[in-house]
Structure formats: structure tokens, C-alpha cells
Short mmCIF file of C-alpha atoms and ligand atoms in Angstrom, two decimals:
data_model
loop_
_atom_site.label_atom_id
_atom_site.label_comp_id
_atom_site.label_asym_id
_atom_site.label_seq_id
_atom_site.Cartn_x
_atom_site.Cartn_y
_atom_site.Cartn_z
CA MET A 1 103.32 116.95 150.36
CA LEU A 2 104.80 117.96 147.03
CA PRO A 3 102.53 120.16 144.87
CA VAL A 4 101.51 118.55 141.57
CA GLU A 5 103.11 121.35 139.52
CA GLU A 6 106.46 120.89 141.26
CA ALA A 7 106.49 117.14 140.67
CA ILE A 8 105.75 117.75 136.97
CA GLU A 9 108.55 120.31 136.76
CA ILE A 10 111.12 118.00 138.35
CA ILE A 11 110.14 115.13 136.05
CA LEU A 12 110.22 117.22 132.88
CA ASN A 13 113.57 118.78 133.75
CA GLU A 14 115.11 115.34 133.56
CA VAL A 15 113.32 114.00 130.50
CA LYS A 16 114.66 114.73 127.00
CA PRO A 17 113.49 114.04 123.47
CA LEU A 18 114.74 110.72 122.12
CA GLY A 19 116.86 110.45 118.99
CA THR A 20 115.50 110.59 115.47
CA GLU A 21 114.96 108.11 112.64
CA ARG A 22 113.96 108.09 108.97
CA VAL A 23 110.53 106.64 108.29
CA GLU A 24 108.30 106.34 105.27
CA CYS A 25 105.92 109.25 104.75
CA LEU A 26 102.79 107.32 105.72
CA ASP A 27 104.42 105.90 108.86
CA SER A 28 105.07 109.40 110.14
CA VAL A 29 101.45 110.23 111.09
CA GLY A 30 101.28 111.07 114.79
CA ARG A 31 105.05 111.53 115.00
CA VAL A 32 106.98 114.76 115.36
CA LEU A 33 109.02 116.04 112.43
CA ALA A 34 112.73 116.44 113.27
CA GLU A 35 113.74 118.35 110.11
CA ASP A 36 112.49 121.36 108.21
CA ILE A 37 110.82 120.43 104.94
CA GLN A 38 111.73 122.57 101.94
CA ALA A 39 109.55 122.46 98.85
CA ARG A 40 111.31 120.66 96.02
CA ARG A 41 108.78 122.14 93.61
CA SER A 42 106.27 124.94 93.51
CA ASN A 43 102.54 124.58 93.87
CA PRO A 44 100.89 124.98 91.50
CA PRO A 45 103.85 123.88 89.40
CA TRP A 46 102.51 125.96 86.48
CA ASP A 47 99.67 128.39 85.87
CA ASN A 48 96.66 126.11 85.62
CA SER A 49 92.95 126.27 85.13
CA ALA A 50 90.61 126.31 88.11
CA MET A 51 87.66 125.32 85.90
CA ASP A 52 86.63 123.19 82.97
CA GLY A 53 86.21 125.76 80.21
CA TYR A 54 88.09 127.74 77.57
CA ALA A 55 91.48 129.40 77.95
CA LEU A 56 91.52 132.61 75.95
CA ARG A 57 92.77 136.18 75.75
CA ALA A 58 90.57 138.41 77.91
CA ALA A 59 91.10 141.24 75.43
CA ASP A 60 89.33 139.21 72.70
CA VAL A 61 86.06 138.92 74.62
CA VAL A 62 85.64 142.28 76.43
CA ALA A 63 82.32 142.78 74.63
CA ALA A 64 81.01 139.25 75.25
CA SER A 65 77.67 138.73 77.04
CA PRO A 66 74.87 136.14 76.86
CA GLU A 67 73.06 138.37 74.32
CA ASN A 68 76.18 139.17 72.30
CA PRO A 69 78.48 136.14 72.43
CA VAL A 70 81.92 136.35 70.85
CA LYS A 71 82.98 133.49 68.57
CA LEU A 72 86.52 132.06 68.96
CA LYS A 73 88.34 129.31 67.10
CA VAL A 74 89.12 126.28 69.30
CA ILE A 75 92.67 125.29 68.32
CA TYR A 76 92.92 122.12 70.46
CA ASP A 77 91.71 120.27 73.57
CA LEU A 78 93.81 120.16 76.71
CA PRO A 79 92.81 117.35 79.07
CA ALA A 80 94.45 117.05 82.54
CA GLY A 81 97.85 115.38 82.25
CA THR A 82 98.70 117.00 78.92
CA PHE A 83 100.81 120.07 78.20
CA PRO A 84 100.01 122.89 75.74
CA HIS A 85 101.80 122.59 72.42
CA ALA A 86 100.85 125.93 70.93
CA ALA A 87 100.16 129.46 72.14
CA VAL A 88 96.73 131.07 71.97
CA ASN A 89 96.68 133.89 69.44
CA GLU A 90 94.10 136.55 68.76
CA GLY A 91 90.66 135.08 68.12
CA GLU A 92 91.62 131.65 69.45
CA ALA A 93 90.76 129.53 72.47
CA VAL A 94 91.83 126.17 73.92
CA ARG A 95 89.35 123.80 75.54
CA ILE A 96 90.87 123.18 78.96
CA MET A 97 90.19 120.85 81.90
CA THR A 98 90.58 121.75 85.58
CA GLY A 99 94.23 121.54 86.59
CA ALA A 100 95.60 121.58 83.04
CA PRO A 101 98.37 124.13 82.30
CA VAL A 102 97.20 127.42 80.80
CA PRO A 103 98.76 127.83 77.34
CA ASP A 104 100.98 130.81 76.55
CA GLY A 105 99.01 133.73 75.24
CA ALA A 106 95.89 132.90 77.26
CA ASP A 107 95.28 135.05 80.33
CA ALA A 108 91.81 133.95 81.48
CA VAL A 109 89.55 130.92 81.54
CA VAL A 110 85.80 131.11 80.97
CA MET A 111 83.88 128.27 82.59
CA VAL A 112 82.14 125.90 80.22
CA GLU A 113 78.69 126.91 81.57
CA ARG A 114 79.20 130.40 80.08
CA THR A 115 80.02 129.10 76.60
CA GLU A 116 78.33 127.27 73.76
CA LYS A 117 80.07 124.89 71.44
CA VAL A 118 79.77 125.27 67.66
CA GLU A 119 80.35 121.98 65.85
CA ALA A 120 83.63 121.42 64.00
CA SER A 121 83.58 122.68 60.45
CA THR A 122 87.10 121.76 59.34
CA ALA A 123 89.36 118.83 60.10
CA GLU A 124 92.28 120.75 61.61
CA CYS A 125 90.33 122.57 64.31
CA SER A 126 88.08 121.35 67.14
CA GLY A 127 85.45 123.78 66.02
CA GLU A 128 84.37 127.07 67.36
CA VAL A 129 82.96 128.30 70.63
CA LEU A 130 80.64 131.10 71.60
CA ILE A 131 81.91 132.95 74.69
CA LYS A 132 79.13 134.62 76.71
CA ALA A 133 81.14 136.27 79.48
CA ALA A 134 83.90 138.90 79.66
CA PRO A 135 86.43 137.74 82.27
CA ASP A 136 89.03 139.95 83.87
CA THR A 137 92.65 139.03 83.22
CA GLY A 138 93.58 136.13 85.51
CA THR A 139 90.02 134.86 86.03
CA ASN A 140 89.94 131.13 86.88
CA ILE A 141 93.71 130.80 86.69
CA ARG A 142 95.69 129.41 89.64
CA PHE A 143 99.15 130.89 89.28
CA ASN A 144 102.47 129.10 89.50
CA GLY A 145 103.78 129.18 93.09
CA GLU A 146 100.76 130.98 94.55
CA ASP A 147 100.45 128.26 97.23
CA PHE A 148 104.19 127.74 97.85
CA LYS A 149 107.38 128.29 95.88
CA ILE A 150 110.30 125.97 95.29
CA GLY A 151 112.82 126.21 98.14
CA GLN A 152 110.26 127.59 100.60
CA ARG A 153 110.03 125.96 104.06
CA VAL A 154 106.62 124.34 104.05
CA ILE A 155 106.74 122.43 107.38
CA SER A 156 109.00 123.26 110.34
CA ALA A 157 110.87 120.82 112.55
CA GLY A 158 108.86 120.17 115.70
CA THR A 159 105.52 119.93 113.88
CA LEU A 160 103.19 117.09 114.79
CA ILE A 161 102.43 115.19 111.60
CA ARG A 162 98.71 115.02 110.85
CA PRO A 163 97.00 114.00 107.61
CA ALA A 164 97.39 117.61 106.42
CA GLU A 165 101.19 117.37 106.80
CA ILE A 166 101.08 114.07 104.88
CA LEU A 167 99.28 115.95 102.09
CA MET A 168 102.10 118.49 102.04
CA LEU A 169 104.86 115.85 102.22
CA ALA A 170 103.30 113.98 99.33
CA SER A 171 102.77 117.11 97.26
CA VAL A 172 106.41 118.16 97.59
CA GLY A 173 107.53 114.61 96.79
CA GLN A 174 108.99 113.56 100.15
CA PRO A 175 108.76 109.76 100.38
CA GLU A 176 110.71 109.61 103.69
CA VAL A 177 111.04 111.99 106.62
CA THR A 178 113.13 112.31 109.78
CA VAL A 179 111.00 112.07 112.92
CA TYR A 180 111.60 111.63 116.64
CA LYS A 181 111.65 108.04 117.80
CA ARG A 182 108.57 106.59 119.39
CA PRO A 183 109.28 105.85 123.08
CA VAL A 184 109.34 102.17 124.00
CA VAL A 185 107.62 101.89 127.37
CA ALA A 186 107.90 98.93 129.75
CA VAL A 187 104.77 98.35 131.80
CA LEU A 188 105.14 96.25 134.93
CA SER A 189 102.63 95.52 137.67
CA THR A 190 103.72 94.46 141.13
CA GLY A 191 101.81 92.46 143.69
CA ASP A 192 101.46 88.98 145.14
CA GLU A 193 97.69 89.26 144.81
CA LEU A 194 97.68 89.77 141.04
CA VAL A 195 96.76 87.31 138.28
CA ASP A 196 96.71 87.65 134.47
CA ILE A 197 93.58 88.53 132.56
CA GLU A 198 93.16 84.88 131.44
CA THR A 199 93.37 83.47 134.95
CA ARG A 200 90.31 83.20 137.13
CA PRO A 201 91.20 84.89 140.43
CA ASP A 202 91.28 82.66 143.48
CA LYS A 203 90.35 83.85 146.93
CA GLY A 204 92.40 86.93 147.73
CA GLN A 205 93.50 87.44 144.15
CA ILE A 206 92.60 90.21 141.70
CA THR A 207 93.24 90.71 138.01
CA ASN A 208 96.17 92.85 136.96
CA SER A 209 93.88 95.50 135.53
CA ASN A 210 96.39 98.32 135.87
CA GLY A 211 98.89 96.68 133.59
CA TYR A 212 96.38 96.69 130.76
CA ALA A 213 95.10 100.20 131.44
CA LEU A 214 98.61 101.65 131.62
CA ALA A 215 99.61 99.84 128.45
CA ALA A 216 96.55 101.31 126.71
CA LEU A 217 97.39 104.77 128.03
CA ALA A 218 100.99 104.49 126.82
CA GLU A 219 99.73 103.41 123.40
CA SER A 220 97.32 106.33 123.35
CA ALA A 221 100.36 108.56 123.91
CA GLY A 222 101.92 107.12 120.74
CA CYS A 223 104.36 104.76 122.48
CA GLU A 224 105.33 101.19 121.78
CA VAL A 225 104.55 99.04 124.81
CA ARG A 226 106.60 96.19 126.31
CA PHE A 227 104.04 94.45 128.46
CA LEU A 228 105.99 92.76 131.22
CA GLY A 229 103.10 91.34 133.23
CA ILE A 230 103.43 90.84 136.96
CA ALA A 231 106.36 90.96 139.36
CA ARG A 232 105.85 89.38 142.75
CA ASP A 233 106.63 91.29 145.91
CA THR A 234 110.02 89.61 146.26
CA ARG A 235 113.49 90.90 145.58
CA GLU A 236 114.14 88.10 143.04
CA SER A 237 110.99 88.60 141.03
CA LEU A 238 111.34 92.39 140.98
CA THR A 239 115.02 92.16 139.99
CA ASP A 240 114.16 89.75 137.23
CA LYS A 241 111.38 91.89 135.73
CA LEU A 242 112.99 95.27 136.28
CA THR A 243 116.20 94.11 134.60
CA GLU A 244 114.09 93.54 131.52
CA ALA A 245 112.24 96.83 132.02
CA VAL A 246 115.36 99.01 132.03
CA GLU A 247 115.97 98.11 128.37
CA ALA A 248 113.02 100.33 127.46
CA ASP A 249 113.08 104.12 127.01
CA ALA A 250 110.74 104.58 129.99
CA ILE A 251 109.50 102.33 132.77
CA ILE A 252 106.10 102.39 134.36
CA THR A 253 105.36 100.22 137.37
CA SER A 254 102.21 100.14 139.42
CA GLY A 255 101.72 99.08 143.00
CA GLY A 256 104.26 98.67 145.72
CA VAL A 257 104.52 102.38 146.43
CA SER A 258 102.43 102.36 149.56
CA VAL A 259 104.60 103.57 152.41
CA GLY A 260 105.43 100.11 153.77
CA ASP A 261 105.96 98.38 150.41
CA TYR A 262 107.99 100.98 148.65
CA ASP A 263 111.38 100.04 150.03
CA LEU A 264 111.52 96.89 147.96
CA VAL A 265 110.85 98.54 144.56
CA LYS A 266 113.18 101.36 145.51
CA ASP A 267 115.98 98.98 146.58
CA VAL A 268 115.80 96.95 143.41
CA LEU A 269 115.72 100.01 141.16
CA SER A 270 118.67 101.46 143.11
CA GLU A 271 120.63 98.26 142.51
CA LEU A 272 119.87 98.70 138.80
CA GLY A 273 121.35 102.18 138.87
CA SER A 274 118.56 104.56 139.71
CA THR A 275 118.31 107.02 142.50
CA MET A 276 114.67 106.74 143.26
CA ARG A 277 112.71 109.50 144.83
CA PHE A 278 109.51 108.91 146.63
CA TRP A 279 107.00 111.64 146.94
CA LYS A 280 103.68 112.11 148.51
CA VAL A 281 102.26 114.34 145.83
CA ALA A 282 99.33 116.56 146.74
CA LEU A 283 97.13 114.79 144.21
CA LYS A 284 93.86 112.97 144.75
CA PRO A 285 93.49 110.22 143.78
CA GLY A 286 97.11 109.19 143.35
CA LYS A 287 99.13 110.45 146.29
CA PRO A 288 102.16 108.13 146.36
CA LEU A 289 104.53 108.50 143.41
CA ALA A 290 108.03 107.14 142.95
CA TYR A 291 110.24 108.65 140.30
CA GLY A 292 113.80 108.07 139.24
CA VAL A 293 116.10 108.12 136.23
CA ILE A 294 118.05 105.01 135.23
CA SER A 295 120.79 105.72 132.68
CA GLY A 296 118.79 108.59 131.29
CA ARG A 297 115.50 106.69 131.28
CA PRO A 298 112.65 107.81 133.48
CA ALA A 299 111.05 105.27 135.82
CA PHE A 300 107.60 106.01 137.20
CA GLY A 301 106.30 104.08 140.18
CA LEU A 302 102.57 104.68 140.11
CA PRO A 303 100.09 103.77 142.85
CA GLY A 304 98.35 100.41 142.84
CA ASN A 305 94.79 101.64 142.90
CA PRO A 306 93.59 101.52 139.30
CA VAL A 307 92.01 104.97 139.21
CA SER A 308 94.96 106.53 141.04
CA SER A 309 97.38 105.06 138.56
CA MET A 310 95.36 106.39 135.61
CA VAL A 311 95.13 109.88 137.07
CA ALA A 312 98.85 109.85 137.89
CA PHE A 313 99.63 108.67 134.36
CA GLU A 314 97.69 111.57 132.83
CA GLN A 315 99.34 114.20 135.00
CA PHE A 316 102.95 112.96 135.20
CA VAL A 317 103.65 110.26 132.66
CA ARG A 318 101.86 111.41 129.51
CA PRO A 319 103.60 114.83 129.38
CA ALA A 320 106.97 113.10 129.89
CA LEU A 321 106.32 110.54 127.14
CA LEU A 322 105.14 113.26 124.75
CA LYS A 323 108.29 115.29 125.47
CA MET A 324 110.40 112.20 124.74
CA ALA A 325 108.55 111.85 121.42
CA GLY A 326 109.56 115.41 120.49
CA ARG A 327 106.21 117.03 121.15
CA LYS A 328 106.14 120.64 122.30
CA ALA A 329 102.52 120.88 123.42
CA ILE A 330 102.57 118.16 126.05
CA PHE A 331 99.92 119.16 128.55
CA SER A 332 96.20 118.48 128.32
CA THR A 333 94.44 121.82 128.38
CA THR A 334 91.39 122.51 130.48
CA LEU A 335 88.03 123.85 129.42
CA LYS A 336 85.73 125.93 131.54
CA ALA A 337 82.36 124.38 132.20
CA ARG A 338 79.26 124.97 134.27
CA ILE A 339 79.00 122.36 136.99
CA THR A 340 75.43 121.05 137.09
CA GLU A 341 75.38 120.12 140.76
CA GLY A 342 77.26 121.02 143.91
CA VAL A 343 80.03 118.83 145.23
CA ALA A 344 81.95 118.92 148.51
CA ILE A 345 85.71 118.26 148.64
CA ARG A 346 88.13 117.86 151.49
CA PRO A 347 90.81 120.50 150.81
CA GLY A 348 94.52 119.76 150.88
CA ARG A 349 95.31 118.11 147.54
CA MET A 350 94.61 118.89 143.90
CA ASN A 351 91.52 116.82 143.29
CA PHE A 352 90.57 115.11 140.05
CA LEU A 353 86.86 114.25 140.00
CA ARG A 354 85.62 111.91 137.34
CA ALA A 355 82.85 113.64 135.45
CA VAL A 356 80.73 113.78 132.32
CA LEU A 357 81.47 116.78 130.12
CA LYS A 358 78.90 117.82 127.50
CA THR A 359 78.33 120.68 125.13
CA GLU A 360 75.39 122.77 126.22
CA GLY A 361 74.38 125.36 123.67
CA GLU A 362 77.40 127.62 123.34
CA GLU A 363 79.01 126.37 126.54
CA TYR A 364 80.03 123.20 128.30
CA SER A 365 78.32 121.61 131.25
CA VAL A 366 79.92 119.07 133.54
CA THR A 367 78.41 116.65 136.02
CA PRO A 368 80.56 115.00 138.69
CA LEU A 369 79.84 111.28 138.99
CA LYS A 370 78.79 109.55 142.20
CA GLY A 371 81.39 107.18 143.58
CA GLN A 372 84.75 108.97 143.51
CA SER A 373 86.65 106.28 145.42
CA SER A 374 90.00 105.44 143.88
CA GLY A 375 88.85 101.86 143.35
CA ALA A 376 85.65 102.71 141.44
CA ILE A 377 86.23 101.48 137.91
CA THR A 378 82.62 102.06 136.79
CA THR A 379 82.99 105.80 137.34
CA MET A 380 86.16 105.77 135.27
CA VAL A 381 84.26 104.07 132.43
CA ASN A 382 81.34 106.49 132.63
CA ALA A 383 83.52 109.59 132.72
CA ASN A 384 85.10 111.51 129.85
CA ALA A 385 86.79 114.24 131.86
CA TYR A 386 88.23 115.26 135.19
CA ILE A 387 86.96 118.26 137.10
CA ILE A 388 90.09 119.77 138.62
CA ALA A 389 89.70 121.31 142.05
CA PRO A 390 92.70 123.26 143.32
CA PRO A 391 94.22 122.14 146.65
CA ASP A 392 92.51 124.89 148.65
CA SER A 393 89.06 124.15 147.27
CA SER A 394 86.40 122.75 149.55
CA GLY A 395 84.03 122.13 146.69
CA PHE A 396 81.73 123.82 144.22
CA GLY A 397 78.17 125.03 144.27
CA ALA A 398 75.79 124.20 141.41
CA ASP A 399 76.26 126.45 138.34
CA GLU A 400 79.75 127.57 139.30
CA THR A 401 82.35 127.63 136.53
CA VAL A 402 85.00 124.92 136.96
CA HIS A 403 88.14 123.76 135.15
CA VAL A 404 87.71 120.49 133.31
CA GLN A 405 90.34 118.31 131.67
CA PRO A 406 88.78 116.07 129.02
CA PHE A 407 90.59 112.76 128.68
CA ASP A 408 89.10 111.67 125.40
CA SER A 409 87.56 113.37 122.37
CA SER A 410 83.97 112.25 123.01
CA VAL A 411 82.85 115.76 123.89
CA PHE A 412 83.85 116.82 120.37
CA MET A 413 81.94 113.99 118.68
CA SER A 414 78.20 113.65 118.10
CA THR A 415 75.71 111.06 116.88
CA THR A 416 74.09 113.69 114.66
CA THR A 417 75.40 116.40 112.36
CA ASP A 418 76.02 119.69 114.03
CA TYR A 419 76.33 122.27 111.25
CA PRO A 420 75.18 125.84 111.56
CA SER A 421 71.78 125.98 109.82
CA THR A 422 72.11 127.00 106.21
CA ALA A 423 69.63 128.23 103.62
CA ARG A 424 69.31 125.99 100.56
CA THR A 425 70.71 127.40 97.33
CA ASP A 426 70.34 126.15 93.81
CA GLU A 427 74.01 126.18 92.88
P1 AMP B 1 99.78 98.72 146.50
O1 AMP B 1 100.23 100.09 146.14
O2 AMP B 1 100.64 97.65 145.90
O3 AMP B 1 99.65 98.57 147.97
O4 AMP B 1 98.34 98.55 145.88
C1 AMP B 1 97.27 99.35 146.31
C2 AMP B 1 95.96 98.72 145.89
O5 AMP B 1 95.91 98.59 144.48
C3 AMP B 1 95.75 97.30 146.41
O6 AMP B 1 94.38 97.15 146.73
C4 AMP B 1 96.13 96.44 145.25
O7 AMP B 1 95.52 95.18 145.28
C5 AMP B 1 95.66 97.25 144.09
N1 AMP B 1 96.50 96.94 142.92
C6 AMP B 1 97.84 96.94 142.90
N2 AMP B 1 98.30 96.61 141.67
C7 AMP B 1 97.19 96.41 140.92
C8 AMP B 1 96.99 96.04 139.55
N3 AMP B 1 98.03 95.83 138.73
N4 AMP B 1 95.74 95.93 139.11
C9 AMP B 1 94.71 96.15 139.92
N5 AMP B 1 94.82 96.52 141.19
C10 AMP B 1 96.04 96.63 141.71
MG1 MG B 2 101.19 95.76 146.19
#
């Protein structure tokens, strides 16, 4: 039997990132950037105020305090969106809003809470202000380019675009970006016993549940799905459906890879140009796996058992699809958790046990679910993680530390807030 790691290595050696395309900024979330982004402007674009208050010359108010305020002449108001039209000279101040450019001459801003307005006495000035604090030079000023400077590389090619990258793209004025293409994945189920989700199964028939699960998995990996439904276990039907499937960037089939059945899927894919390989991978559940490349496109023949096909997708298909989408970090990491009860395993294959992973104080705990048969869909629904037992493991005793691969983010979500406790302050 082929070790899981070797199967992954062979697959990934033959899979390459797809081409690139230009998309609108907002459509790039979840995609991988295929170009470096250089700042077309600096941030902040000018020295600006970090507070609502008064821009002034620090030297004018060195003696200022609440008991001995210093009076300055307010020469104008500077709301956000306006630009200073005159410098601040000795004895003067400008009323400034957060984000507004600091006028020439001013070298500090005193927040409005540390000032007191004196009503206007003449028409040409906005009045006077009493300053009750002595700021250092630079206080409450955000300086031009202190975040990033014009021409600087602010995001590197290969970065996964998250909302934070969208913030950066928008702030540097980048309405379009070059990203890796999203893989188009054909999903095909095979079997004479299968019916669609809308059809009530007759005797001997079952619903094509895999097709839907694999489509959902491919979507969760950021792919566009071509849902091809069911191919019958005949040469004609398989040829018909697989001809359509090879238009996609990747092909996923399920079923028909049991030892006796496999020849048919293999023959048809060979006729379509693929050299298919069939492996018994040392993986449980999910032993049989067919893999081939058709004109540069990977084809994955996953097992028919629903749970096996989902486990095989996570280990073999997801990393390949992520690599095609330009991602660098393509493997799901594992966490270490305390197993709450013992479990026995027959050694020989890398075993993926469906389990419930929870946070437990500063650590994680994990409980293997009852009913690990590869047909048990309820356990799949109740689980949020796989406990991974290496091939030589014959099980775990309660409280041992085990490797766990979460397959959704539920362990990182909570129905209540989870902040560190904080003392209340008045500010
Ligand atoms: P196979 O590999 O085709 O022999 O299928 C193995 C088992 O998985 C059989 O019990 C099939 O009925 C079941 N199976 C195959 N394809 C599907 C599918 N698309 N949805 C649900 N079960 C399936
Ligand atoms: Mg079958």
C-alpha cells in the first residue's frame, strides 16, 4: 500500500498553478495575488492630525498647564477634507479635525479636551483658545509616509487576499488586480444504484450524496464547480460524462474504484488521454484512489463510500486545488489535543477518526465519536475534526496527546464572548 505522504507528493509534483486574470478589487477576496503591489501614494499622504484639537507651535505653549493656560489666536478652522491655506505663526493656532492636514508652522496638536474656547471678538478671526497642556513637538501628528511610502511594495505576489489586503488595495487606489484563476472542477458520480437528490430512491437505489458533498468541498476550496451528476457503470455513459468533465481544470469522480469496477473508469479515462494510476493508499477510510493527468489536468477517482470520499478529498484533492489556485500554504495543519477517552485502532493505515474538538481552558480536548464506519454520515455531521493516528498506531489511551486536523472553524467560534477579563476604566 502506498503511504499517504507519497501519494500526496506524486499528485503535487504534477499539479501546477493555473494562469492569471485581472479582476475587480472586491472580487479578489479569497484569491491569490499574482503581482506585487506598489504604493501609488504614501500613507498618510500628508502630516495629519490624530485628534480633534488645535494645531500650534509647541514652543508657544511650553509653559501651558490647566492652572496657567496660554492664550492663542485661532486663525481658521480646518475640517476634514479641506487643506490649510495659511501657515501658523507665533501666537497662533488652527482648529483642526482628525485626519486634516497639519498646516505649515504647526508642529503639535493639543486635543480639544485640554483647551477652552474663547468666543470670537473680531470678524476676521475664529476667536481665541486657551491651551492647558504643553505638548512635545510631534504630539498627535501622524507623519507623511509613516505607514508606507510611495513606490514601496505593500503586498507581495503570492499573498492570499483577505479583507485586510482589500483595505490596502483600496488605500493605494488599485481598482483591479491580477490574481490566479479559480479552478473549475468537474464533479461526477458513478454508479447504477444512484439517483438525484430530487428522486425518491427505489429498491436498491441510493441518493448521489457524494456528488453534493464533493461539490460543496470544492466550493469550500474556492473553486467553481461543474456539477455533472451521475454516470452509469457503462462505457457509453462514462465516455459521455467524462468527455464533458475533461473540459474542466480538474476532475473529481467518486465510486467505481473498487478493485473489480475500476477497469471501466480507467479504460474510459485512458481513451480520453490519461494514464491513470490506481493506488491502494494506506489511508482509512479511503483506501482506493485513482489518479491521472489528462492534458495537464488532474483527475481524481475517489472511493464511493461517502465518508471515504470526503477524507480522501481533504488529504489529496484540497491541497492540489489550492496549489492550482496559487496558494502556497496548502495543507491543513494539525493541533495537539488531549483525547478524552481511549480508542483502539487496527494498525496498518493512517487512520482518520471523526471527532469533536473543543477548547478546554488553555488547551484543546478531543473526543472520538462512536460509529467510525465509512458509511456513517451522522458521525461526519457531528464531527468538526479528524484525529490522525499514524499507520503504526494501535490506538490511544485516555488523556494522551494526539494530532487533530480540524476541518471547519467551529473550534475557533463561540456562542459567548471570550475576552480576557478587563478592569473597567472611565476613559
Ligand atoms: P463503489 O466504489 O462504486 O463500489 O462504491 C462503494 C460504495 O459507495 C457503494 O456502497 C456505493 O453504493 C456507495 N456510493 C458510490 N457512489 C456514491 C454516491 N455518489 N453517493 C453515495 N454513495 C455512493
Ligand atoms: Mg459503483
